[in-house]
Short mmCIF file of C-alpha atoms and ligand atoms in Angstrom, two decimals:
data_model
loop_
_atom_site.label_atom_id
_atom_site.label_comp_id
_atom_site.label_asym_id
_atom_site.label_seq_id
_atom_site.Cartn_x
_atom_site.Cartn_y
_atom_site.Cartn_z
CA MET A 1 14.64 -13.92 -17.80
CA GLY A 2 17.57 -11.88 -16.38
CA SER A 3 17.49 -8.52 -14.62
CA GLU A 4 18.17 -6.81 -17.98
CA THR A 5 14.82 -7.94 -19.34
CA MET A 6 12.53 -8.52 -16.36
CA LYS A 7 10.36 -5.57 -15.42
CA VAL A 8 9.30 -5.42 -11.79
CA SER A 9 6.74 -3.29 -9.97
CA VAL A 10 6.95 -2.72 -6.24
CA VAL A 11 3.56 -1.94 -4.75
CA GLY A 12 3.72 -0.47 -1.24
CA LEU A 13 6.62 1.73 -0.29
CA GLY A 14 6.69 1.67 3.47
CA THR A 15 10.03 1.07 5.14
CA MET A 16 10.20 -2.47 3.77
CA GLY A 17 8.80 -1.81 0.28
CA THR A 18 11.28 1.04 -0.18
CA ALA A 19 14.17 -1.25 0.79
CA LEU A 20 12.93 -3.89 -1.68
CA ALA A 21 12.68 -1.35 -4.50
CA LYS A 22 16.18 -0.02 -3.79
CA ALA A 23 17.58 -3.58 -3.84
CA LEU A 24 16.04 -4.15 -7.29
CA LEU A 25 17.38 -0.83 -8.60
CA GLN A 26 20.85 -1.74 -7.35
CA LYS A 27 20.66 -4.89 -9.48
CA ASN A 28 19.59 -2.81 -12.50
CA PHE A 29 16.02 -4.05 -12.76
CA GLU A 30 13.66 -1.74 -14.58
CA THR A 31 11.56 -0.95 -11.50
CA PHE A 32 8.13 0.66 -11.37
CA VAL A 33 6.90 1.85 -7.99
CA TRP A 34 3.44 2.63 -6.64
CA ASN A 35 2.36 3.74 -3.20
CA ARG A 36 -0.87 5.13 -1.75
CA THR A 37 1.06 8.19 -0.66
CA HIS A 38 2.59 9.08 -4.03
CA SER A 39 5.42 11.23 -2.60
CA LYS A 40 7.18 8.01 -1.47
CA ALA A 41 7.17 6.77 -5.07
CA GLU A 42 8.45 10.09 -6.38
CA ALA A 43 11.27 10.05 -3.82
CA LEU A 44 12.52 6.81 -5.39
CA SER A 45 12.78 8.41 -8.83
CA GLU A 46 16.15 9.78 -7.68
CA ASN A 47 17.32 6.15 -7.42
CA GLY A 48 16.13 5.40 -10.96
CA ALA A 49 12.66 4.03 -10.20
CA ARG A 50 9.72 4.85 -12.47
CA ALA A 51 7.01 6.25 -10.22
CA VAL A 52 3.46 5.52 -11.36
CA SER A 53 0.33 7.04 -9.90
CA GLU A 54 -2.12 4.25 -10.87
CA ILE A 55 -1.97 0.63 -9.71
CA ALA A 56 -3.23 -0.49 -13.13
CA GLU A 57 -0.16 1.14 -14.67
CA ALA A 58 2.17 -0.67 -12.22
CA ILE A 59 0.54 -3.99 -13.16
CA ARG A 60 0.50 -3.32 -16.90
CA GLN A 61 4.14 -2.24 -17.08
CA SER A 62 5.68 -5.22 -15.31
CA ASP A 63 6.21 -8.99 -15.51
CA VAL A 64 6.55 -9.35 -11.75
CA ILE A 65 4.55 -7.51 -9.08
CA VAL A 66 6.11 -7.40 -5.64
CA ILE A 67 3.58 -6.27 -3.04
CA CYS A 68 4.53 -5.38 0.53
CA VAL A 69 1.92 -3.44 2.48
CA LEU A 70 0.56 -3.27 6.00
CA ASN A 71 -1.68 -6.39 5.89
CA TYR A 72 -3.72 -8.69 3.65
CA GLU A 73 -6.80 -6.47 3.81
CA VAL A 74 -4.74 -3.86 1.99
CA VAL A 75 -3.37 -6.50 -0.43
CA LYS A 76 -6.95 -7.43 -1.35
CA GLU A 77 -8.04 -3.78 -1.62
CA ILE A 78 -5.17 -3.14 -4.03
CA LEU A 79 -5.12 -6.31 -6.20
CA PHE A 80 -8.66 -7.68 -6.29
CA PRO A 81 -10.16 -4.93 -8.50
CA PHE A 82 -7.53 -5.76 -11.19
CA LYS A 83 -8.24 -9.45 -11.77
CA SER A 84 -8.23 -9.37 -15.56
CA GLU A 85 -5.08 -7.21 -15.75
CA LEU A 86 -3.15 -9.74 -13.63
CA GLN A 87 -3.30 -12.56 -16.18
CA GLY A 88 0.18 -13.91 -16.98
CA LYS A 89 1.87 -11.85 -14.26
CA ALA A 90 3.94 -13.23 -11.38
CA ILE A 91 2.87 -11.87 -7.99
CA ILE A 92 5.27 -11.99 -5.03
CA ASN A 93 3.41 -11.02 -1.86
CA LEU A 94 5.79 -10.18 0.98
CA THR A 95 3.14 -8.82 3.34
CA ASN A 96 2.98 -10.42 6.78
CA GLY A 97 -0.14 -12.54 7.29
CA THR A 98 -1.62 -15.90 8.21
CA PRO A 99 -1.54 -19.13 6.15
CA ALA A 100 -5.31 -18.80 5.53
CA GLN A 101 -4.86 -15.27 4.17
CA ALA A 102 -2.03 -16.46 1.90
CA THR A 103 -4.21 -19.30 0.60
CA ALA A 104 -7.09 -16.92 -0.15
CA VAL A 105 -4.88 -14.55 -2.16
CA SER A 106 -3.27 -17.52 -3.92
CA GLU A 107 -6.72 -18.77 -4.98
CA PHE A 108 -7.61 -15.32 -6.29
CA ALA A 109 -4.33 -15.19 -8.26
CA THR A 110 -4.93 -18.63 -9.77
CA GLU A 111 -8.43 -17.59 -10.88
CA ALA A 112 -6.90 -14.46 -12.39
CA GLY A 113 -4.37 -16.55 -14.35
CA ALA A 114 -1.43 -15.14 -12.38
CA GLU A 115 1.46 -17.06 -10.81
CA TYR A 116 1.53 -16.53 -7.06
CA LEU A 117 4.31 -16.70 -4.52
CA ASP A 118 3.80 -15.84 -0.88
CA GLY A 119 6.79 -14.74 1.15
CA GLY A 120 7.85 -14.28 4.74
CA ILE A 121 10.66 -11.81 5.30
CA MET A 122 12.95 -12.80 8.17
CA ALA A 123 14.90 -9.54 8.12
CA ILE A 124 14.57 -5.85 8.86
CA PRO A 125 14.72 -3.25 6.06
CA PRO A 126 18.45 -2.34 6.39
CA MET A 127 19.34 -6.02 5.80
CA ILE A 128 17.50 -6.24 2.45
CA GLY A 129 19.93 -7.00 -0.38
CA MET A 130 22.37 -8.79 1.94
CA PRO A 131 22.74 -12.60 2.17
CA GLU A 132 21.72 -12.35 5.86
CA ALA A 133 18.23 -11.29 4.76
CA PHE A 134 16.52 -14.67 4.84
CA ILE A 135 13.23 -14.82 2.93
CA LEU A 136 10.86 -17.79 2.84
CA TYR A 137 8.67 -18.42 -0.21
CA SER A 138 5.88 -20.85 -1.00
CA GLY A 139 3.34 -21.20 -3.78
CA TYR A 140 3.69 -21.75 -7.50
CA GLY A 141 7.04 -23.49 -8.00
CA LYS A 142 7.56 -22.33 -11.58
CA ALA A 143 7.11 -18.74 -10.45
CA PHE A 144 9.87 -19.23 -7.88
CA GLU A 145 12.20 -20.53 -10.60
CA LYS A 146 11.25 -17.76 -13.02
CA THR A 147 11.73 -14.95 -10.49
CA GLN A 148 14.96 -16.18 -8.95
CA ALA A 149 16.85 -13.09 -10.11
CA VAL A 150 14.28 -10.93 -8.29
CA THR A 151 14.26 -12.93 -5.05
CA ALA A 152 18.09 -13.11 -5.09
CA ALA A 153 18.19 -9.29 -5.16
CA PHE A 154 16.39 -9.23 -1.80
CA GLY A 155 18.57 -11.75 0.06
CA THR A 156 18.77 -15.49 0.60
CA ALA A 157 15.64 -17.16 -0.76
CA GLN A 158 14.29 -20.46 0.51
CA PHE A 159 11.41 -22.21 -1.27
CA MET A 160 9.15 -24.06 1.21
CA GLY A 161 6.88 -25.87 -1.24
CA THR A 162 3.75 -25.41 -3.27
CA ASN A 163 1.31 -24.79 -0.40
CA ALA A 164 0.99 -21.00 -0.47
CA GLY A 165 0.41 -20.86 3.30
CA THR A 166 3.65 -22.59 4.32
CA ALA A 167 5.93 -19.54 4.12
CA SER A 168 3.67 -17.53 6.42
CA LEU A 169 3.26 -20.47 8.83
CA ILE A 170 7.03 -20.78 9.21
CA ASP A 171 7.40 -16.99 9.32
CA LEU A 172 4.94 -16.87 12.26
CA ALA A 173 6.67 -19.85 13.92
CA LEU A 174 10.03 -18.07 13.75
CA LEU A 175 8.47 -14.83 15.00
CA SER A 176 6.98 -16.80 17.93
CA ALA A 177 10.51 -17.90 18.88
CA MET A 178 11.68 -14.29 18.63
CA TYR A 179 8.85 -12.82 20.70
CA GLY A 180 9.25 -15.59 23.30
CA MET A 181 12.94 -14.71 23.61
CA PHE A 182 12.25 -10.95 23.75
CA GLY A 183 9.50 -11.49 26.34
CA GLY A 184 11.78 -13.66 28.46
CA TYR A 185 14.56 -11.09 28.18
CA PHE A 186 12.28 -8.17 29.15
CA HIS A 187 11.12 -10.01 32.27
CA SER A 188 14.68 -11.04 33.14
CA VAL A 189 16.11 -7.53 32.78
CA ALA A 190 13.29 -6.09 34.93
CA LEU A 191 14.16 -8.67 37.59
CA ALA A 192 17.89 -7.85 37.34
CA LYS A 193 17.22 -4.11 37.56
CA SER A 194 15.02 -4.63 40.63
CA GLY A 195 18.26 -5.78 42.26
CA SER A 196 20.13 -2.68 41.01
CA ILE A 197 21.96 -4.51 38.19
CA SER A 198 21.89 -2.27 35.13
CA ALA A 199 20.64 -3.58 31.78
CA ALA A 200 24.15 -2.95 30.39
CA ASP A 201 25.84 -5.01 33.12
CA PHE A 202 23.29 -7.76 32.65
CA ILE A 203 23.93 -8.05 28.89
CA PRO A 204 27.03 -10.31 28.91
CA MET A 205 25.40 -12.65 31.42
CA VAL A 206 22.08 -12.96 29.61
CA THR A 207 23.59 -13.29 26.13
CA ASN A 208 26.08 -15.96 27.27
CA TRP A 209 23.25 -17.82 28.99
CA LEU A 210 20.95 -17.69 25.97
CA HIS A 211 23.75 -18.82 23.62
CA ALA A 212 24.38 -21.78 25.94
CA MET A 213 20.68 -22.67 26.13
CA ILE A 214 20.23 -22.53 22.35
CA THR A 215 22.55 -25.54 22.11
CA ALA A 216 19.83 -27.61 23.85
CA LEU A 217 17.33 -27.08 21.00
CA PRO A 218 18.52 -29.93 18.70
CA HIS A 219 18.23 -32.35 21.67
CA PHE A 220 14.64 -31.16 22.26
CA ALA A 221 13.86 -31.25 18.53
CA ALA A 222 14.83 -34.95 18.33
CA GLN A 223 12.58 -35.71 21.33
CA ILE A 224 9.66 -33.70 19.88
CA ASP A 225 9.86 -35.45 16.48
CA ALA A 226 10.05 -38.87 18.17
CA LYS A 227 7.34 -37.95 20.73
CA ASP A 228 9.80 -39.50 23.18
CA TYR A 229 10.71 -36.92 25.79
CA LYS A 230 13.35 -39.15 27.39
CA LEU A 231 15.21 -39.69 24.10
CA GLY A 232 18.93 -39.03 24.48
CA GLY A 233 18.58 -38.79 28.27
CA VAL A 234 16.54 -36.36 30.36
CA VAL A 235 18.55 -33.20 30.99
CA SER A 236 15.96 -30.97 32.66
CA ASN A 237 12.95 -32.83 33.99
CA LEU A 238 9.60 -31.11 33.83
CA ALA A 239 8.59 -31.65 37.49
CA MET A 240 11.78 -29.94 38.65
CA ASN A 241 11.05 -27.00 36.32
CA VAL A 242 7.56 -26.58 37.88
CA VAL A 243 9.21 -26.14 41.27
CA SER A 244 11.95 -23.73 40.13
CA PHE A 245 9.49 -21.73 38.05
CA GLU A 246 7.52 -20.99 41.22
CA ASN A 247 10.66 -19.31 42.59
CA ILE A 248 10.75 -16.97 39.56
CA LEU A 249 7.12 -15.97 40.14
CA GLU A 250 7.49 -15.52 43.90
CA ALA A 251 10.73 -13.50 43.66
CA SER A 252 9.28 -11.36 40.87
CA LYS A 253 6.22 -10.51 42.97
CA THR A 254 8.41 -9.73 45.98
CA GLN A 255 10.43 -7.35 43.79
CA GLY A 256 7.18 -5.61 42.79
CA LEU A 257 7.09 -6.96 39.21
CA LYS A 258 4.14 -8.13 37.15
CA THR A 259 4.28 -11.83 36.37
CA ASP A 260 1.93 -11.68 33.36
CA LEU A 261 4.63 -12.80 30.93
CA MET A 262 5.81 -15.75 33.00
CA GLN A 263 2.61 -17.04 34.63
CA PRO A 264 1.26 -18.71 31.42
CA ILE A 265 4.45 -20.78 31.15
CA LYS A 266 3.99 -21.95 34.73
CA ASN A 267 0.36 -22.85 33.96
CA LEU A 268 1.39 -24.97 30.97
CA LEU A 269 4.17 -26.65 32.94
CA LEU A 270 1.63 -27.56 35.62
CA GLN A 271 -0.79 -28.96 33.02
CA ALA A 272 2.00 -31.10 31.54
CA ASN A 273 3.02 -32.27 35.00
CA ASN A 274 -0.60 -33.21 35.81
CA LYS A 275 -0.80 -35.17 32.55
CA GLY A 276 2.11 -37.34 33.67
CA PHE A 277 5.07 -35.72 31.90
CA GLY A 278 6.90 -34.88 35.16
CA ASP A 279 9.73 -37.38 34.56
CA ASP A 280 10.19 -36.27 30.98
CA ASP A 281 12.36 -33.49 29.64
CA ILE A 282 10.83 -29.99 29.62
CA SER A 283 10.36 -30.37 25.83
CA ALA A 284 7.20 -32.40 26.68
CA LEU A 285 5.53 -29.00 27.13
CA VAL A 286 4.86 -29.21 23.37
CA GLU A 287 2.32 -31.95 24.11
CA VAL A 288 0.05 -29.56 26.06
CA ILE A 289 0.60 -26.69 23.57
CA LYS A 290 -0.60 -29.06 20.82
CA ASN A 291 -3.86 -29.24 22.82
N1 FVH B 301 9.70 -3.36 8.75
C1 FVH B 301 9.97 -4.50 9.35
O1 FVH B 301 10.85 -4.60 10.18
C2 FVH B 301 9.20 -5.79 9.03
C3 FVH B 301 10.15 -6.91 8.64
C4 FVH B 301 9.43 -8.19 8.26
C5 FVH B 301 8.30 -7.93 7.27
N2 FVH B 301 7.46 -6.85 7.73
C6 FVH B 301 6.18 -6.76 7.01
O2 FVH B 301 6.29 -6.01 5.80
C7 FVH B 301 5.05 -5.33 5.55
C8 FVH B 301 5.30 -3.84 5.35
O3 FVH B 301 6.00 -3.35 6.48
P1 FVH B 301 6.64 -1.89 6.50
O4 FVH B 301 7.73 -1.90 7.49
O5 FVH B 301 6.97 -1.45 5.13
O6 FVH B 301 5.39 -1.04 7.06
P2 FVH B 301 5.11 0.53 6.93
O7 FVH B 301 6.37 1.29 6.86
O8 FVH B 301 4.17 0.84 8.04
O9 FVH B 301 4.36 0.67 5.53
C9 FVH B 301 3.04 0.21 5.33
C10 FVH B 301 2.72 0.26 3.84
O10 FVH B 301 1.34 -0.14 3.65
C11 FVH B 301 0.67 0.92 2.95
N3 FVH B 301 -0.74 0.97 3.35
C12 FVH B 301 -1.27 0.90 4.59
N4 FVH B 301 -2.61 0.98 4.53
C13 FVH B 301 -2.94 1.11 3.21
C14 FVH B 301 -4.17 1.22 2.50
N5 FVH B 301 -5.35 1.21 3.13
N6 FVH B 301 -4.11 1.33 1.15
C15 FVH B 301 -2.94 1.33 0.48
N7 FVH B 301 -1.73 1.22 1.10
C16 FVH B 301 -1.74 1.11 2.45
C17 FVH B 301 1.42 2.18 3.36
O11 FVH B 301 1.10 3.20 2.46
P3 FVH B 301 1.32 4.76 2.89
O12 FVH B 301 0.89 4.87 4.35
O13 FVH B 301 2.78 5.05 2.72
O14 FVH B 301 0.46 5.53 1.98
C18 FVH B 301 2.85 1.68 3.25
O15 FVH B 301 3.25 1.60 1.92
C19 FVH B 301 4.14 -5.60 6.77
O16 FVH B 301 3.26 -6.65 6.46
C20 FVH B 301 5.13 -6.03 7.83
O17 FVH B 301 4.55 -6.88 8.83
C21 FVH B 301 8.15 -5.58 7.94
#
């Protein structure tokens, strides 16, 4: 089914849902929109959307229902009362949640006779519609094939397999990398500023450093997959990192900073060291995170 014939409803018109609806309208999909606060749906009429005031109407009118709301509690509140109306529909849920939540909604959709895809959006609303907007999907494979014109309107789509929870697992894994980097940066800039270096002056140094350190990740990835933390040669042994990490904590305290962001890393490094990973690369930290 091409965009000329496929009817799509977008349920939830927050910042992200609005961007998704606009991307569909740009690709000439007949697009129905519903939102709890109806004014947001009406505002999209100017872009050619058909604003509906009842969820049942949004479901009835469309072949594909894209839902993007605050959380899965809201997804359930919205969809679960309409089980019989969902038969034969494709549901693409782009709400952020956990793998268990995705699995629960997938089971509901299957019981309802709907085809379910769960998605993880690795982009911010202004990126939607561009190839840089990377969106992960998992769930019913035939639904992914059938809705490719829809998912292509949002950005670059990657299918992660038939386990509905996989897209959200990888979404949360990627977000963990992002928050770890942001957290590290926020501590580092506070430390730099405590020495009267402005955040602006610190930017070229920290970005160059992070770009350089990112190149170490494939080396660590090979070690982690092989469970051999000496594979390819040890570049940054864990015992040495325990010692240098203490300097970060001590200097931060001296500069009057909180060490709450960094202390847990030191604790894990110590645990790994005590378990005998001192001579291994720092990537062995994964062994204590795995518990
Ligand atoms: N915006 C972003 O940068 C991120 C990028 C990655 C993906 N996330 C996830 O997308 C989901 C929606 O995020 P959002 O940015 O659109 O969020 P808001 O602008 O806050 O809109 C929230 C929508 O949810 C509706 N809503 C909330 N509670 C209820 C409820 N009880 N019943 C019905 N609808 C509800 C809200 O409606 P309203 O307040 O306008 O009436 C909005 O439509 C989210 O999972 C992100 O993690 C975005």
